[in-house]
XYZ file of C-alpha atoms in Angstrom:
252
model
C 24.909 15.592 3.888
C 24.934 19.293 4.888
C 21.594 20.281 3.353
C 18.503 18.122 3.081
C 15.425 18.608 0.890
C 12.495 20.302 2.619
C 10.495 17.038 2.575
C 12.949 15.450 5.053
C 11.972 16.286 8.653
C 14.703 17.028 11.157
C 16.125 14.014 12.953
C 15.765 11.553 10.050
C 18.981 9.599 9.493
C 19.464 9.506 5.727
C 22.592 7.347 6.020
C 20.377 4.323 6.767
C 18.349 2.696 3.951
C 14.599 3.035 4.298
C 12.143 0.616 2.675
C 9.695 3.355 1.717
C 12.383 5.455 0.036
C 13.762 2.363 -1.719
C 10.295 1.673 -3.096
C 9.965 5.294 -4.189
C 13.233 5.024 -6.113
C 12.110 1.789 -7.776
C 9.010 3.609 -9.039
C 10.972 6.542 -10.437
C 10.115 8.935 -7.614
C 12.255 11.669 -6.103
C 12.238 10.964 -2.358
C 15.345 8.841 -1.836
C 19.081 8.998 -1.196
C 22.234 7.218 -2.353
C 21.971 4.526 0.328
C 18.417 3.710 -0.795
C 19.445 3.503 -4.450
C 22.318 1.177 -3.608
C 20.013 -1.090 -1.616
C 17.635 -1.307 -4.571
C 20.475 -2.202 -6.943
C 21.283 -5.129 -4.654
C 17.633 -6.189 -4.816
C 17.653 -6.102 -8.624
C 20.776 -8.246 -8.659
C 18.944 -10.844 -6.577
C 15.606 -10.479 -8.443
C 16.128 -9.182 -12.003
C 12.385 -8.591 -12.505
C 12.106 -6.580 -9.290
C 11.383 -3.258 -10.979
C 8.801 -4.752 -13.351
C 7.044 -6.413 -10.429
C 7.043 -3.142 -8.499
C 5.604 -1.212 -11.443
C 2.979 -3.912 -11.991
C 1.754 -3.538 -8.422
C 1.673 0.240 -8.608
C -0.288 0.074 -11.845
C -2.752 -2.315 -10.217
C -3.142 0.023 -7.253
C -4.118 2.929 -9.482
C -6.585 0.831 -11.485
C -8.112 -0.649 -8.330
C -8.608 2.754 -6.678
C -10.233 4.131 -9.841
C -12.428 1.007 -10.087
C -13.508 1.399 -6.462
C -14.154 5.116 -6.862
C -16.355 4.277 -9.830
C -18.459 2.175 -7.455
C -18.915 4.976 -4.982
C -16.117 4.239 -2.500
C -14.808 7.507 -1.060
C -12.784 6.271 1.930
C -9.475 4.439 1.765
C -7.321 2.893 4.505
C -3.909 2.107 3.004
C -1.970 -0.218 5.328
C 1.753 -0.654 4.757
C 1.602 2.357 2.482
C 5.197 3.533 2.411
C 5.613 7.118 1.213
C 2.550 8.698 -0.456
C 4.460 9.851 -3.501
C 4.343 8.642 -7.112
C 0.863 7.395 -8.095
C -0.441 7.868 -4.560
C -3.918 6.841 -3.448
C -5.272 10.222 -2.373
C -4.585 11.878 -5.721
C -6.126 9.017 -7.720
C -9.184 8.957 -5.432
C -9.505 12.729 -5.526
C -9.760 12.638 -9.318
C -13.067 10.823 -8.837
C -14.268 12.938 -5.929
C -12.397 15.873 -4.335
C -13.983 14.906 -1.014
C -12.368 11.423 -0.964
C -10.493 10.687 2.258
C -7.376 8.579 2.712
C -5.417 7.399 5.750
C -1.955 5.978 5.116
C -0.649 3.539 7.743
C 2.930 2.352 8.129
C 4.777 0.643 10.981
C 8.020 2.542 10.352
C 8.086 5.792 12.375
C 10.601 7.377 9.981
C 8.263 6.740 7.043
C 5.303 8.174 8.973
C 7.200 11.348 9.859
C 8.260 11.841 6.239
C 4.732 11.066 5.014
C 3.234 13.656 7.318
C 5.610 16.241 5.914
C 4.552 15.330 2.364
C 0.863 15.528 3.335
C 1.139 18.761 5.271
C -1.209 20.622 2.929
C -3.637 17.723 2.318
C -6.630 18.118 4.691
C -8.299 14.892 3.520
C -5.204 12.674 3.726
C -2.998 11.838 6.660
C -0.409 9.334 7.818
C -0.426 7.390 11.086
C 1.806 4.778 12.648
C 0.351 1.302 12.961
C 1.191 -2.371 12.571
C -0.952 -4.665 10.404
C -0.488 -7.412 12.991
C -2.413 -5.302 15.524
C -5.664 -4.457 13.713
C -7.378 -2.900 16.733
C -4.619 -0.304 17.117
C -5.288 0.833 13.539
C -9.073 0.570 13.561
C -9.378 2.530 16.818
C -6.577 4.993 16.169
C -7.974 8.473 16.958
C -6.729 9.989 13.698
C -8.176 7.118 11.670
C -11.571 7.551 13.332
C -11.391 11.310 12.909
C -11.064 11.058 9.126
C -12.845 7.790 8.222
C -16.455 6.869 8.977
C -16.764 3.092 9.350
C -20.556 3.301 9.130
C -19.962 3.960 5.412
C -18.052 1.747 2.914
C -14.274 1.760 3.228
C -11.634 0.243 0.960
C -8.849 -1.374 2.989
C -5.672 -1.604 0.914
C -2.923 -4.118 1.746
C -0.420 -3.774 -1.053
C 2.570 -6.109 -0.743
C 2.397 -6.123 3.047
C 0.831 -9.492 3.899
C 4.013 -11.256 2.805
C 5.644 -9.893 5.963
C 3.009 -11.548 8.169
C 4.213 -15.062 8.906
C 1.931 -18.015 9.545
C 2.191 -17.852 13.357
C 0.811 -14.298 13.185
C -2.336 -15.699 11.518
C -2.646 -13.478 8.427
C -6.084 -14.904 7.629
C -7.438 -13.767 10.993
C -5.937 -10.322 10.510
C -7.662 -9.977 7.145
C -10.903 -11.240 8.668
C -10.752 -8.667 11.462
C -10.489 -5.776 9.034
C -13.372 -7.212 7.061
C -15.510 -7.479 10.207
C -14.868 -3.817 11.029
C -16.282 -2.650 7.692
C -19.906 -2.355 6.571
C -21.494 -4.036 3.562
C -20.219 -2.543 0.323
C -16.664 -2.199 1.632
C -13.693 -3.743 -0.146
C -10.357 -5.311 0.661
C -7.564 -4.908 -1.894
C -4.475 -7.111 -1.626
C -1.307 -7.773 -3.541
C 1.358 -10.322 -2.730
C 4.781 -10.735 -4.297
C 7.715 -13.059 -3.963
C 10.129 -10.116 -4.151
C 12.682 -10.125 -1.332
C 15.028 -7.245 -0.693
C 18.436 -8.155 0.800
C 18.110 -8.755 4.509
C 14.330 -9.207 4.430
C 12.364 -12.224 5.527
C 9.075 -12.637 3.694
C 6.545 -15.369 3.028
C 5.678 -16.531 -0.463
C 2.038 -17.562 -0.985
C 0.053 -19.184 -3.770
C -3.170 -17.980 -5.342
C -4.993 -20.640 -3.309
C -3.536 -19.351 -0.051
C -4.504 -15.778 -0.924
C -8.020 -16.942 -1.763
C -8.241 -18.701 1.599
C -7.328 -15.484 3.426
C -10.286 -13.773 1.741
C -12.761 -16.587 2.370
C -15.315 -14.390 4.214
C -15.474 -11.953 1.289
C -16.578 -12.171 -2.337
C -13.589 -11.916 -4.661
C -14.586 -9.835 -7.682
C -13.682 -10.739 -11.253
C -11.194 -11.645 -12.538
C -10.235 -13.266 -9.208
C -6.711 -13.789 -7.879
C -4.508 -12.996 -10.863
C -1.142 -11.443 -11.740
C -1.204 -7.682 -11.157
C -0.911 -6.972 -14.869
C -4.029 -9.069 -15.574
C -6.422 -7.258 -13.226
C -8.586 -5.019 -15.451
C -5.580 -4.079 -17.603
C -5.459 -0.776 -19.423
C -5.987 -1.622 -23.121
C -3.706 1.271 -24.087
C -0.758 -0.113 -22.124
C 1.102 -3.211 -23.272
C 2.509 -4.983 -20.210
C 4.227 -8.323 -19.910
C 2.435 -10.525 -17.385
C 4.161 -10.576 -14.005
C 3.264 -13.817 -12.190
C 5.528 -12.756 -9.319
C 2.850 -10.291 -8.184
C -0.599 -11.724 -7.401
C -3.536 -9.435 -6.601
C -7.217 -9.524 -5.682
C -10.106 -7.230 -4.814
C -12.812 -8.625 -2.532
C -16.175 -7.156 -1.492
C -18.041 -7.479 1.750
C -21.670 -8.399 1.061
């Protein structure tokens, strides 16, 4: 490709599929290439409801951020964020309070570089590289600490990322560590799907297993439910998607 869009930093190989760009395409965004679209088509062949599940999770994310903002949360740590494009956290949060601050975290350096380019003119949002399996590296990252104040409530978002943390990596302990780092009044937001893109390895978990991972926190109503069933928008008619389970939990 001789010319690239201005949101693609130099040095990014667009001939290789990228999970964040694939996700952006699935949501109807504009930050993807032919190789990403082809990879998604393979995923839909394997999981026909893949797009519906993806939309259900994105809808839940927007509702959850608005719900949290309505309870005074103004800081968000989005782990495994992908690209901050369609329906992104910082824009939803900013609708509630222009001073809301968001840090996006992803373990893919290509995604982080592209995210930084997209956030170039956003002083209260930034992207950093970090791996969910190493909580301390995220919690003590200089850019995270520069933007977020952990002496005030923070919402930690883990959307469709815990499925990549296998049992030996102790996902429950990882969740617990993030909870311990936050003050009372903070929240943890999780979603978990059974969607597998070709070539991925991911863990499927039940509602009971998700509940167990949140056992040090108070899961708010309506509990661990399909994404479409969490405070649904009465103006939107959605078919329930049991392939995407979600929960919001509060630290007392």
